[in-house]
Structure formats: structure tokens, C-alpha cells
Coordinates of C-alpha atoms and ligand atoms in Angstrom, one line a residue:
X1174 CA -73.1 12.0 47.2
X1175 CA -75.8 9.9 48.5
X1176 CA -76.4 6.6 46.4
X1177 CA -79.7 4.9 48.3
X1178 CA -81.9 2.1 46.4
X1179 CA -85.0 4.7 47.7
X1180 CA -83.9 7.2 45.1
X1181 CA -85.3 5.0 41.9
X1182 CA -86.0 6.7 38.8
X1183 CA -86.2 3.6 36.6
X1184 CA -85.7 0.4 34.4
X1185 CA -82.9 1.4 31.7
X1186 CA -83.9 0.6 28.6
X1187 CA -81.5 -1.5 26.6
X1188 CA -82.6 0.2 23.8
X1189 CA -81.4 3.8 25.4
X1190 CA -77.7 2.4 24.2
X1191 CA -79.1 2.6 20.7
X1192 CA -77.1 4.1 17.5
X1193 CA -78.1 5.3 13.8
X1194 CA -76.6 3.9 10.5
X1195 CA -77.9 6.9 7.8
X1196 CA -77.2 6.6 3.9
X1197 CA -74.6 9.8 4.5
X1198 CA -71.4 10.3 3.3
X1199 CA -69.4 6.9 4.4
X1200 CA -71.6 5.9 7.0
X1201 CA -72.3 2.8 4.5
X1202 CA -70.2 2.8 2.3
X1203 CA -67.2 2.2 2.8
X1204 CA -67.9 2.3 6.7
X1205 CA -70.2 -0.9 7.4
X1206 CA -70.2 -2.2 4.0
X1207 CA -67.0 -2.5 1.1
X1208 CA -67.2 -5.4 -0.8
X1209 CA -63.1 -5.6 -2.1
X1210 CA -62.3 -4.9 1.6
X1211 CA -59.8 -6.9 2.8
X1212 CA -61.9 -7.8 5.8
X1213 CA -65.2 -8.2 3.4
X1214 CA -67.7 -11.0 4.3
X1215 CA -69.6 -12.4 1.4
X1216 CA -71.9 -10.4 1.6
X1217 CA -69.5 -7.2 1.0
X1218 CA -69.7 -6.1 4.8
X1219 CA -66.7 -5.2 7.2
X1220 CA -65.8 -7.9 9.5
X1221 CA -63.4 -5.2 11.0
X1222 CA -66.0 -2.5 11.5
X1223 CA -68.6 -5.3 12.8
X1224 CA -66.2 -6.3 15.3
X1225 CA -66.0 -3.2 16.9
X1226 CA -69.6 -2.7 16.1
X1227 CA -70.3 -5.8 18.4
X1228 CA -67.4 -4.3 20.8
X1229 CA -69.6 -0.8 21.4
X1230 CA -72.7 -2.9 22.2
X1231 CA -75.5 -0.8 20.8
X1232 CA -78.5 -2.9 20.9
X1233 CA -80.5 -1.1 18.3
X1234 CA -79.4 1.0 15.1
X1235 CA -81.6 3.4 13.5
X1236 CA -81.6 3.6 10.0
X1237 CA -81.8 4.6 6.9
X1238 CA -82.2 8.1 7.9
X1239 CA -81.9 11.2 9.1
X1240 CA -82.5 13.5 6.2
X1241 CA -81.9 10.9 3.5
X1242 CA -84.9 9.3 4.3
X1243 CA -87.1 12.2 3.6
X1244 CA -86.6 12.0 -0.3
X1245 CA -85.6 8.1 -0.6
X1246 CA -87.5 5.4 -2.1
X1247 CA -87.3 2.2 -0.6
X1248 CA -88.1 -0.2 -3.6
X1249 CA -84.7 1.4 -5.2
X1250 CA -82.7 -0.5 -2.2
X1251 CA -84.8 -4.5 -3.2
X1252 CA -84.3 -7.2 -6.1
X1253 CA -80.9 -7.7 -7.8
X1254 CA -78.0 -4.9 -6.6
X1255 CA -76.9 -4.9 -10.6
X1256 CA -80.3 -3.9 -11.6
X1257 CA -81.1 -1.1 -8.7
X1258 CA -81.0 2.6 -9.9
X1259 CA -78.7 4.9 -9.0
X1260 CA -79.9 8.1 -7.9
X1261 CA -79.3 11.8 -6.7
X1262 CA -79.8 11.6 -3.0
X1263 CA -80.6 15.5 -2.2
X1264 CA -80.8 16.3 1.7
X1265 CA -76.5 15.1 1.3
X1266 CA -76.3 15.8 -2.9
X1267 CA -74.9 12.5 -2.9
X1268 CA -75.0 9.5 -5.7
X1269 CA -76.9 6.5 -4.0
X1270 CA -76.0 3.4 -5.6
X1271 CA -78.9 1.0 -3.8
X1272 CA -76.2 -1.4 -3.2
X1273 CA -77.5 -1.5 0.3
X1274 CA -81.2 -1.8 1.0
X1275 CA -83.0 -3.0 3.6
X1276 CA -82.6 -6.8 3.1
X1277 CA -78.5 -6.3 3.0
X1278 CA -79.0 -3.9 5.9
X1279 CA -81.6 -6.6 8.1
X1280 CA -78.2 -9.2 6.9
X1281 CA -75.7 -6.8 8.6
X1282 CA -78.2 -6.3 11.2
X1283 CA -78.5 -9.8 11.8
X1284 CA -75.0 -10.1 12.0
X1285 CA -73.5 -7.9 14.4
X1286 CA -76.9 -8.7 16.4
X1287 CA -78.7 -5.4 16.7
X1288 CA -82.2 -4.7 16.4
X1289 CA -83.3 -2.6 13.2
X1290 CA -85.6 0.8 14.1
X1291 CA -86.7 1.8 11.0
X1292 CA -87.8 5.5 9.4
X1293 CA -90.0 5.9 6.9
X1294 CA -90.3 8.5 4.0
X1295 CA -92.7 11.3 5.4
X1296 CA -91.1 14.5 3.2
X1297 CA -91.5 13.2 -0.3
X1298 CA -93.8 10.1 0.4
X1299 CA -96.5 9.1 2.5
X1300 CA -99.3 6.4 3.6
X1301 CA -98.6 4.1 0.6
X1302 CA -95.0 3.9 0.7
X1303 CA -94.8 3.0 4.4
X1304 CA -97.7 0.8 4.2
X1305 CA -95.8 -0.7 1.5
X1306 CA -92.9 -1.4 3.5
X1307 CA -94.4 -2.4 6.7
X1308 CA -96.1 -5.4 4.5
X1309 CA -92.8 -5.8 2.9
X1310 CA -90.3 -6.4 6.0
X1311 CA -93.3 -8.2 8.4
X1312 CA -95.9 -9.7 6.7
X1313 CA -94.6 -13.6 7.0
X1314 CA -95.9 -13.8 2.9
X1315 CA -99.0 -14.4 0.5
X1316 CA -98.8 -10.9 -0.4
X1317 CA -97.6 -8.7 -3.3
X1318 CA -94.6 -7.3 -0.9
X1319 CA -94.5 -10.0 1.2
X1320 CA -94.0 -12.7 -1.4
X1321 CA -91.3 -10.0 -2.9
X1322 CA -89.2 -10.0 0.3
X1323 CA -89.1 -14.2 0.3
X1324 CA -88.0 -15.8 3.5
X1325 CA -88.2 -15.1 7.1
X1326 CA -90.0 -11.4 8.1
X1327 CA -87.9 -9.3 9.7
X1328 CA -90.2 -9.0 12.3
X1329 CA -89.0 -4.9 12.7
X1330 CA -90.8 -3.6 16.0
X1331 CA -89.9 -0.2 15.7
X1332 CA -90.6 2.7 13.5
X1333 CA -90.2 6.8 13.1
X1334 CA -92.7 8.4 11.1
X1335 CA -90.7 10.7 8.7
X1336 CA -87.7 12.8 10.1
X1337 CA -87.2 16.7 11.3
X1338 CA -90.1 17.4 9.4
X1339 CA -90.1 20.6 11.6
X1340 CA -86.7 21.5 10.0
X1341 CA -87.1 23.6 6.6
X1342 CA -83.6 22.0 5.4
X1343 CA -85.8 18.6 5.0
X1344 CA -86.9 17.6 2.1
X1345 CA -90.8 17.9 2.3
X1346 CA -91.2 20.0 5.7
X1347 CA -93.9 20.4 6.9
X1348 CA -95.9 22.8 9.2
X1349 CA -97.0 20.9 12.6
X1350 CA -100.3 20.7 12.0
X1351 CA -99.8 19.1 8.2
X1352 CA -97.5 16.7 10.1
X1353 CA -99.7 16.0 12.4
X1354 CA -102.4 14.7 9.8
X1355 CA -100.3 13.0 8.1
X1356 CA -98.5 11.0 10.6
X1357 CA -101.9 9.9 12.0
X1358 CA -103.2 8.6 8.9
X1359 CA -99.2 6.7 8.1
X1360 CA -99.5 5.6 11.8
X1361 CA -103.3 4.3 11.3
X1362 CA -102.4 2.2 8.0
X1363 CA -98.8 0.8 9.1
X1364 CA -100.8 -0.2 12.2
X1365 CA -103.4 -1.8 10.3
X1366 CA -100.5 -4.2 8.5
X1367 CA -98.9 -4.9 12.1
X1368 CA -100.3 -4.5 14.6
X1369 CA -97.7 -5.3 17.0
X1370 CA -95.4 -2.4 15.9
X1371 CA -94.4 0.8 18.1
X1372 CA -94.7 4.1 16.4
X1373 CA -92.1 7.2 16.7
X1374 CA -93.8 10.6 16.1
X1375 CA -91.3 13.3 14.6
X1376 CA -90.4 15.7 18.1
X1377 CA -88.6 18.8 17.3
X1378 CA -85.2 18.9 15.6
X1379 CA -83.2 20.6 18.1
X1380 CA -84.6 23.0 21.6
X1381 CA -83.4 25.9 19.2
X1382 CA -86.4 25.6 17.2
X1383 CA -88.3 28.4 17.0
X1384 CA -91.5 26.1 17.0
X1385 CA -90.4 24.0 19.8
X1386 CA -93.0 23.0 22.4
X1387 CA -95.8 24.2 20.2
X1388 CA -94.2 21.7 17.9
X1389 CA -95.2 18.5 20.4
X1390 CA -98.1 19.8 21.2
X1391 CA -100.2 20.0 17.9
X1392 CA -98.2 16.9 16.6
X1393 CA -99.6 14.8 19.8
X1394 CA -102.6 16.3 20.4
X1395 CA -103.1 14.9 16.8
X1396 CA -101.2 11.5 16.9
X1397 CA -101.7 11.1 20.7
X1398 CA -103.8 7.9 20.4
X1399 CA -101.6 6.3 17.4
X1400 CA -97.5 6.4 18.6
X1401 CA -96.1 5.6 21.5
X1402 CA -93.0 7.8 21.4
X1403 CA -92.4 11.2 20.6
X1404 CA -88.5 11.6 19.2
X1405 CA -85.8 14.3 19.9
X1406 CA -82.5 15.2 18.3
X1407 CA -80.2 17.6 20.2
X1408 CA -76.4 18.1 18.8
X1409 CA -74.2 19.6 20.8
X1410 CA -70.2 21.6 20.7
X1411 CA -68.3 23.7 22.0
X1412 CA -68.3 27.2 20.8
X1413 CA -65.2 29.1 20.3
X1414 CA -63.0 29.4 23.2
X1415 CA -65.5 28.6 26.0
X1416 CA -65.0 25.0 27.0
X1417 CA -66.8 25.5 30.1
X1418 CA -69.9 25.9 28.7
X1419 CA -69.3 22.7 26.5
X1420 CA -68.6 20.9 29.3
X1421 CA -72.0 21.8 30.7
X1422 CA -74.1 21.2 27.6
X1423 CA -76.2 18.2 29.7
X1424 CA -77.7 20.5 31.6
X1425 CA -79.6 21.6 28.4
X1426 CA -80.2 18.1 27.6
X1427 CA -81.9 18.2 31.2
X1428 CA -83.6 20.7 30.6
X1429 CA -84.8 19.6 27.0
X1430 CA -85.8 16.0 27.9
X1431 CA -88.0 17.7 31.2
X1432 CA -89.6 20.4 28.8
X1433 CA -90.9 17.3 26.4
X1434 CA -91.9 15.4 29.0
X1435 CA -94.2 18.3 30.4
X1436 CA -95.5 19.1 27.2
X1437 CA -96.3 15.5 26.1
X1438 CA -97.7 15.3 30.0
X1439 CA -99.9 18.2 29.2
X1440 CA -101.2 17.0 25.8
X1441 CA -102.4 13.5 27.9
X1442 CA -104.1 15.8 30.6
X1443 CA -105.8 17.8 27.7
X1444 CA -106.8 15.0 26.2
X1445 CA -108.0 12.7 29.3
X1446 CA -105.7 9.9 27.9
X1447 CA -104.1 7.2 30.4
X1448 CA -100.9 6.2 28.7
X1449 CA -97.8 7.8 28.9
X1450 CA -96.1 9.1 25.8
X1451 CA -92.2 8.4 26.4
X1452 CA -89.4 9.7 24.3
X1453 CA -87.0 8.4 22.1
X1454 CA -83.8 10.6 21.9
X1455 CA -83.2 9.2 18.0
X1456 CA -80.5 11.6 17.0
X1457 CA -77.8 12.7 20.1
X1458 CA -74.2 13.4 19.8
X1459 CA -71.1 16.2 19.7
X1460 CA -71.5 17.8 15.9
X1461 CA -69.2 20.7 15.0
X1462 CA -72.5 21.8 12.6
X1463 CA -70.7 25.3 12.9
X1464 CA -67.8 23.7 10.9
X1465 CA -70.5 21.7 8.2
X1466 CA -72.5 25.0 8.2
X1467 CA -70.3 26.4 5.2
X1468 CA -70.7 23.3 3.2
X1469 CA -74.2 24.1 1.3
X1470 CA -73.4 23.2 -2.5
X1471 CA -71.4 20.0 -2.4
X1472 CA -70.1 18.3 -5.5
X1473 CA -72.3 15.4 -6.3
X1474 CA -70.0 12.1 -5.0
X1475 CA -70.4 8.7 -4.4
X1476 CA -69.8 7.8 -0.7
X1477 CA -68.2 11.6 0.2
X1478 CA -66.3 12.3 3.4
X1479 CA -69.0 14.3 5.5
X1480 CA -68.7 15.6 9.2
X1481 CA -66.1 13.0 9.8
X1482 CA -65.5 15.0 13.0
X1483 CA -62.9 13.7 14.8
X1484 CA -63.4 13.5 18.8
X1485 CA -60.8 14.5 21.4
X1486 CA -60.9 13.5 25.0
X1487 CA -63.4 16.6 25.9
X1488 CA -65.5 15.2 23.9
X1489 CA -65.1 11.9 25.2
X1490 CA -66.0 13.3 28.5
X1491 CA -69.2 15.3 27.3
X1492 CA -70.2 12.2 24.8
X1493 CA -70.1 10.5 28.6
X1494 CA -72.1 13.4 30.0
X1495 CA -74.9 13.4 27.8
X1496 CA -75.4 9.2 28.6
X1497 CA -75.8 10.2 32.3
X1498 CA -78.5 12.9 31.2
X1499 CA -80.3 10.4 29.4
X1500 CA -79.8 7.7 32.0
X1501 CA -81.3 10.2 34.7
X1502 CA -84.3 10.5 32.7
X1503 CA -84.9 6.6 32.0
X1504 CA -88.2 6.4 33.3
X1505 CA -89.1 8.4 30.3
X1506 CA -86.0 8.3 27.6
X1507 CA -86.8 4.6 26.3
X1508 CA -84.6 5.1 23.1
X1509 CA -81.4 6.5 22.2
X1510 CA -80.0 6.4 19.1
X1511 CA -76.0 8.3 19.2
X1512 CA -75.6 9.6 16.0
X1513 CA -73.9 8.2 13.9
X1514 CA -72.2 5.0 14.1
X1515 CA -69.6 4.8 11.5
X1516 CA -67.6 7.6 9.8
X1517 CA -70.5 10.7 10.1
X1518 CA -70.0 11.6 13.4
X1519 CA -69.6 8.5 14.7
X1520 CA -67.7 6.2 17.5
X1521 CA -65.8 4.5 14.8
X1522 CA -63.9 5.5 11.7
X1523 CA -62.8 3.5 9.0
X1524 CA -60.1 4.1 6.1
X1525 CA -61.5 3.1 2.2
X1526 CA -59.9 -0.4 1.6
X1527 CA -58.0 0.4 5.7
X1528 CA -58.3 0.0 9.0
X1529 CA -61.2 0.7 11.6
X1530 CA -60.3 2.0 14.5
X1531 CA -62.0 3.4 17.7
X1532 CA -62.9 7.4 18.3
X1533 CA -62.2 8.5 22.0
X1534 CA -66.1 9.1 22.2
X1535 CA -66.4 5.2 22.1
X1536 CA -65.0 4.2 25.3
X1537 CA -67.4 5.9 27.1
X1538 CA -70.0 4.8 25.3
X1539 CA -69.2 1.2 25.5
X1540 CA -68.5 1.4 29.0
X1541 CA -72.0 2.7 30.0
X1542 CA -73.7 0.3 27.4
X1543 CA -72.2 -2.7 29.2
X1544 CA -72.4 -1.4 32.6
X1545 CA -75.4 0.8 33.0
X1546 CA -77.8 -1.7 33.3
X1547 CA -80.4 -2.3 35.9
X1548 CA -82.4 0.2 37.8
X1549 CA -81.0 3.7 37.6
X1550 CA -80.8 5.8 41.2
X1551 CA -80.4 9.7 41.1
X1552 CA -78.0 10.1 43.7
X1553 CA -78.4 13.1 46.4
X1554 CA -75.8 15.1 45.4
X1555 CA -73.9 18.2 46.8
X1556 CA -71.1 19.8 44.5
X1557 CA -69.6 22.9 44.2
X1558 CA -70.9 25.4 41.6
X1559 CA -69.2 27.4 38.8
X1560 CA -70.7 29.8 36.4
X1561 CA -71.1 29.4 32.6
X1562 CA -71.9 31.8 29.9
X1563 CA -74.2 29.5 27.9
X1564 CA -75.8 27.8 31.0
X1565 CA -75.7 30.2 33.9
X1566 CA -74.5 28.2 37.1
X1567 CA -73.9 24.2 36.8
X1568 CA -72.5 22.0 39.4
X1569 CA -69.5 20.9 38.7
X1570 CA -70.2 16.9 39.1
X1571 CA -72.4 15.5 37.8
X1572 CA -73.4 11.8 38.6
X1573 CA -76.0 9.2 38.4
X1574 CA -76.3 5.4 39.5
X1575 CA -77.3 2.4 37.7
X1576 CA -78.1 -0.6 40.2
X1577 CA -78.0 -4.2 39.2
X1578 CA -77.6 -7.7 40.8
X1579 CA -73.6 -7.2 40.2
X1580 CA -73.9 -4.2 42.8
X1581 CA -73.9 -0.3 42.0
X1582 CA -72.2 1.4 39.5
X1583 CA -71.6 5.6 39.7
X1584 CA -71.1 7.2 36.2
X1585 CA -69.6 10.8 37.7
X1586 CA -68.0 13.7 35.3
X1587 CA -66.1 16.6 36.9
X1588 CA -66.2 19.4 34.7
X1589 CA -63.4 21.3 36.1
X1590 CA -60.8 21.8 33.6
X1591 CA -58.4 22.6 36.4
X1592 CA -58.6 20.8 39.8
X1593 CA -59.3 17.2 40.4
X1594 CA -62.4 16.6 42.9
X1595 CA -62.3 14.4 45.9
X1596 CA -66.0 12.5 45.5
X1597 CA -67.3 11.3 49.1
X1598 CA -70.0 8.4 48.3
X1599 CA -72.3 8.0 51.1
X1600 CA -73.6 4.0 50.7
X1601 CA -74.3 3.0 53.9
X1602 CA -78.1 2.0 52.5
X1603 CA -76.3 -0.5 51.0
X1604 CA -74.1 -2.4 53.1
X1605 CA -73.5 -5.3 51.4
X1606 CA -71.1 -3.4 49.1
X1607 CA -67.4 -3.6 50.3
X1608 CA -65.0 -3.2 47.5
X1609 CA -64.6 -0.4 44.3
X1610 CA -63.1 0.1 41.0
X1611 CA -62.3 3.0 39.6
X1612 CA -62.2 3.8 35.8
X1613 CA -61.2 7.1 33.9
X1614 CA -61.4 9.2 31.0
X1615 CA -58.9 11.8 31.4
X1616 CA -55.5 12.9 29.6
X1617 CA -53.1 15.8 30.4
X1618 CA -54.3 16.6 27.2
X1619 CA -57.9 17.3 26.4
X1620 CA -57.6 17.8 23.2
X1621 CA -56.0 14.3 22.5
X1622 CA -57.7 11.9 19.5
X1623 CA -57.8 8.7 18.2
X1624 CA -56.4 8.6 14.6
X1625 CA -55.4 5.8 12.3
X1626 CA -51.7 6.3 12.8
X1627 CA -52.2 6.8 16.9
X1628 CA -55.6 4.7 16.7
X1629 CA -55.6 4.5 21.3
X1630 CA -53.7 7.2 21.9
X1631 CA -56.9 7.4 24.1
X1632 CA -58.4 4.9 26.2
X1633 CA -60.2 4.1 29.6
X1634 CA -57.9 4.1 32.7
X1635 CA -58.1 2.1 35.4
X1636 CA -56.9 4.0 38.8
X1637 CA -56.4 2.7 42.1
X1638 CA -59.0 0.8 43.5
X1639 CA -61.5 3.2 46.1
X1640 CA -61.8 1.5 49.1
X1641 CA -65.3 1.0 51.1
X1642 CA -65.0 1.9 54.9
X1643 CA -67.8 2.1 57.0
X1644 CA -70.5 2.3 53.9
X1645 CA -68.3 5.4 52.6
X1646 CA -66.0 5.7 49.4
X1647 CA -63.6 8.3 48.9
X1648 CA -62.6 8.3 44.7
X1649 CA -60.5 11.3 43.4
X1650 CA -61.8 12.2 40.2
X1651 CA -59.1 13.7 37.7
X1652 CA -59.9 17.3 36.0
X1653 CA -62.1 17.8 33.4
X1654 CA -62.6 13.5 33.5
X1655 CA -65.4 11.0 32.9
X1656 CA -65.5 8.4 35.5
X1657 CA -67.4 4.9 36.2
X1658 CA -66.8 3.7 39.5
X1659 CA -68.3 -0.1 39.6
X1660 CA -69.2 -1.0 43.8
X1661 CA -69.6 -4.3 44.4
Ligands
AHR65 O1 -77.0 12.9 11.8 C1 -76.9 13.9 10.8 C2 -78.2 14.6 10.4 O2 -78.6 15.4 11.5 C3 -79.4 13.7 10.1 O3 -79.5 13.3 8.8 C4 -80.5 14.7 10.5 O4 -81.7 14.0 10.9 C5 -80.0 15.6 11.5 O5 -80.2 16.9 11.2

């Protein structure tokens, strides 16, 4: 591998580190917010789950949904908790007490100091209701919302129009060209409230959909003018026996990103426009769906356990994986938002009225959130190759470089599940750097997890320090391993 300061691709982001906070199962309750909690602030948050919220370091948190969002109504979620409505939440047939709305949510926010991204209802809603809201959490006051709200605005810069409207499981899907009308006329009036906002057009839900591509292109060729991002949501896991394949799932990520990119490309060339649309990966993580995919007719519950997949160290290493994809792409993937963050697929799980504790997927996570920062290099890279059924031939590194006053950091993943790899790093365009450390994710077994009773059975590594000869570092990277290799 050849890391050279020529090879830029681009700024990262902060916001790329994002994560997602979704009224689902006991992503809120009981995950970020139990009042009765031992650890319980006065406000009925977490001060356990917050401290490992702050530990992960995700800068922004979507939220309130994902598919909730498509049937919820936000007024249900402001004024006094004891006199909010509880209702039937559909897209998880869930009981949705309102305890949380957005002013406890902007508290928590505030708290664990993250930036709110907010959705707003496109599926059962519309211009109004987001309109409504926009006034609500930003106008400073002397409206009718406004004056409701009381105290500081929130000041929220960022917002999705609807969610996987292209999805026919949402509540409210739409065909592209009715979302395309309609997110144009949301974008236009939430606009007209503040200015100053950044608008997320709905993308497709996934590169499986059978309207992906032509998706994008009616939904920009509409909206083009009015958002600056276009979204994507890609879930990924492995698939009965075939780990390989699993292992390689960022090279569909690759591929995905560079497809949305051409297509939003194409939509500006169409359309003579000058700006770039750039993409905000909102929904990205390991999901065993094929395990949810039975569970259609849930028992109505408050706060139910749902997808509370539990992550092993393969996923660990592919959770790693997919950060490098989206760190390759950074001069175009501005926002990334893992899904979720507590308890629904998320870095960290929680026990009702118990502990918190970290999922392996976390440590990589929080290791490229604090690490990968600066100006990301694509690395010239020569690996050997293996075949896969899912993906065809893959390398079997893959790598990419985040540069930064602190030096050079390489974020590598060997995807043998065999033989460790010896990784030559070629730096002699930066000789300043003299000195290496080396840290791992990696375990004799890869199916290892985090669990309350065993809560770091897995955690980073660090292994012998590389040494820098002559503007070369040799690192052996374990099998089937994530690796971050800081180069000072
Ligand atoms: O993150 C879980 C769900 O996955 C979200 O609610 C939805 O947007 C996606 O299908």
C-alpha cells in the first residue's frame, strides 16, 4: 500500500460519524430514557447509556424515525407528558406513550452534546405539519408554535423529508413522482420558515429496490433546486453459511454510494445546475432482517424488544468495513447516520431498570469517530484476490487513510478468515512520520459478543508497535481482523 498526501479524496465530515435514535422497540424507552432508573437524571434520562453515548462520539443523531415517523404526529410528543396521548404507533404496532417528544429529546440532545437531524412526517402528513414544526423548534418566538415551544430555538440545521417513501411497508408510500411533488412543495414552505436549514430528499431504501436509480432520478430531477442531500439506507448480513461474502458486503456499499452519485451527477447535467447534490447515508448498519422477516403481526407493547441483534466480532470487523467505504467516498457521503444507537440494532444495549454495556460493533465505531478525522487519502493498493458468491472477486484488504495534523492514520480490514496478512505501507511521501501503533479487532473466535454477564469479552487490542524504516511499515494484520494503525 501507497499512502501519499497526492491521493486526496476529501474533508471528512464530522457529521459522517452520525447515528439514529427512532421511537422503536427500546430504542427510547428504556434505552436513552427510564425515569425510576437507577442512573435516571431529572429529567428521566440514562446517565449510564449517555455516558457511553458521549464515549462512541457520534456528533449527530437522527431521529425520530425511520418508519415511525411516517404515521407520527409531532404535537402528541409537546405540553405536559401527563396530558400527551397515547397512541398505536403502526410501522412497529407499538403503544407510544409521548413521554418523549422533541423538547425532552433536544434536552437529551443537549446533554450528551450531539446535533439533532430531524425527519419529518411525509407518509401520513405533509406541508402543514412540517411547516408547523420547523416554526416550532426555530423560530426564536412571537408565533403561534414558536411562543408554544418557550425558550431558546433549537436552532435544528438539518432535516429528511419523510422516510423510505419508496418502500411499500411505509406507512403512506408513495410512487417517485408523487414524492417528488410533494417533497418540493414541504421543502419550499419549511424553507420559507428557515431559511438557513439543509434539506434531505428521501433516496432509495436499499440498492435491492426494484425502483432504484429511476428512484433518484425523478425524485431530483423534481426537488433538484430545493435539498441539498439525497439519503440512502443499505443494511447488510451474512447469509447462511457464506461468511466470505459477508465479509465483502463494502464492496456493494462501493458500489451503491458510486451508482447515486452518478445518477444525482446526471440529474445536475440534465438539468444545467451548478451545485453538487451529496449524500447522506441516514440508515447503515449489520441487520439480521432475515431473522425480523417472520415477525409481521406483533402484539401491541409498550417499549417491545425488537431486532436487539446482538453483534459478534465479524460483525465488528464488517461494522468497521462499511466506515472505510463511507470514508472513501467523503468528498460526497457528508452524513452518516449508523442505525440505531440504543437497543434496535444498535452499538449499545441496555437492561430495563440494568446495566448498559457496549456491543463489539462499538469499538470500531468509536475508534474511527475519534480518529478518522482530517483529510481522507485512498491509498494505492495491491492485495491479493479471492472469489465470493455474492460479490464476484474482492481484494482481500481493504484500506483507506485519514490525514490530520497528528500524522496519518490507516483503517485496514483483512477479510481472510484464515491467514493473517503482512501489510507493507509505502510512506516515503511523508517523511516526517517515524513511529506506529497498531490496534486490533480480532478474536480466535469470530463469533464472540458482548453480553451483560461478559459485557468486554470483546474489545480493541493493541499489538506491537510497527516500526517506520526508511519511509516503510511492515504491520501483520490478524485473520478476518479490523485494524487502525495511527503513524505519527
Ligand atoms: O432502522 C430500522 C428501520 O429500518 C427504520 O425504521 C427504517 O427506516 C428502515 O427500514
Amino acid at each position: 500500500m501507497t499512502v501519499d498526501p497526492a491521493f486526496r479524496v476529501g474533508e471528512v465530515d464530522p457529521r459522517l460519524y452520525g447515528s439514529f435514535v427512532e421511537h422503536m422497540g427500546r430504542c427510547v424507552y428504556t434505552g436513552i430514557y427510564e425515569p425510576g432508573h437507577p442512573t435516571a437524571d431529572e429529567n428521566g434520562f440514562r446517565r449510564d447509556t449517555a455516558e457511553l453515548v458521549r464515549e462512541l462520539g457520534a456528533p449527530i443523531v437522527r431521529y425520530p424515525g425511520g418508519n415511525f415517523v411516517s404515521g407520527y404526529r409531532w404535537e402528541d410528543g409537546i405540553g405536559p407528558v401527563g396530558e400527551r396521548p397515547t397512541r398505536l404507533d403502526l410501522a412497529w404496532r407499538s403503544l407510544e406513550t409521548n413521554h418523549v417528544g422533541i423538547g425532552e429529546f433536544m434536552t437529551w440532545a443537549r446533554t450528551v452534546g450531539v446535533e439533532p437531524m430531524m425527519a419529518v412526517n411525509l407518509g401520513t402528513r405533509g406541508i402543514d405539519a412540517a411547516r408547523s414544526l420547523v416554526e416550532y423548534c426555530n423560530l426564536p418566538g412571537g408565533t403561534y408554535w414558536s411562543d408554544l415551544r418557550g425558550g431558546d430555538p433549537y436552532g435544528i440545521k438539518t432535516w429528511c423529508l419523510g422516510n423510505e417513501l419508496d418502500g411499500p411497508w411505509q406507512i403512506g408510500h408513495k410512487t417517485a413522482t408523487e414524492y417528488a411533488r410533494l417533497a418540493l412543495e414541504t421543502a419550499k414552505a419549511m424553507r420559507q420558515v428557515d431559511p438557513s436549514i439543509e434539506l434531505v430528499a428521501c433516496g432509495s431504501s436499499g440498492r435491492q429496490m426494484p425502483t432504484f436509480g429511476s428512484w433518484e432520478a425523478t425524485v431530483l430531477g423534481e426537488t433538484y433546486d430545493a435539498v441539498d442531500y439525497v439519503s440512502m439506507h443499505g443494511y447488510y448480513q451474512q447469509h447462511g453459511d457464506d461468511r466470505d461474502s459477508f465479509l465483502a458486503c463494502a464492496t456493494d456499499m462501493d458500489h451503491f454510494i458510486d451508482e447515486v452519485v452518478a445518477t444525482a451527477d446526471h440529474v445536475r447535467a440534465v438539468g444545467r445546475h451548478s451545485k453538487k447534490i451529496n449524500i447522506s447515508f441516514d440508515e447503515w448498519n449489520v441487520w439480521y432482517q432475515s431473522r425480523f422477516a417472520g415477525e409481521t403481526n406483533l402484539e401491541i407493547e409498550e417499549a417491545p424488544h425488537l431486532i436487539e441483534d446482538v453483534y459478534s466480532v465479524t460483525d465488528a470487523v464488517v461494522v468497521g468495513n462499511l466506515l472505510i467505504s463511507l470514508l472513501r467516498h467523503a468528498d460526497r457521503v457528508k452524513i452518516g447516520c449508523q442505525a440505531q444507537l440504543v437497543n434496535v440494532i444498535a452499538t449499545i444495549m441496555t437492561e430495563p431498570g440494568g446495566a448498559a454495556w457496549r456491543q463489539a460493533s462499538f469499538h470500531p465505531y468509536a475508534l474511527t469517530t475519534r480518529y478518522g478525522r482530517g483529510t481522507v487519502l485512498q491509498p494505492a493498493i495491491t492485495a491479493p484476490m479471492h472469489e465470493t458468491a455474492r460479490h464476484g472477486e474482492v481484494p482481500l484488504l481493504d484500506a483507506v487513510a485519514v490525514q490530520s495534523d497528528a500524522g496519518v492514520v490507516v483503517f485496514a480490514v483483512n477479510r481472510s478468515q484464515t491467514e493473517p496478512m503482512t501489510l507493507d505501507v509505502d510512506l516515503r511521501a511523508l517523511p516526517a512520520l517515524s513511529q506506529a501503533a497498531h490496534t486490533v479487532i480480532a478474536d480466535d473466535d469470530p463469533d464472540a459478543v458482548n453480553t451483560v454477564q461478559e459485557p468486554d469479552r470483546v474489545t480493541p487490542r493493541s499489538l506491537d508497535d510497527p516500526k517506520v524504516d526508511g519511509g516503510r511499515l511492515q504491520v501483520v494484520l490478524p485473520a478476518l481482523s479490523w485494524n487502525m494503525i495511527r503513524i505519527s
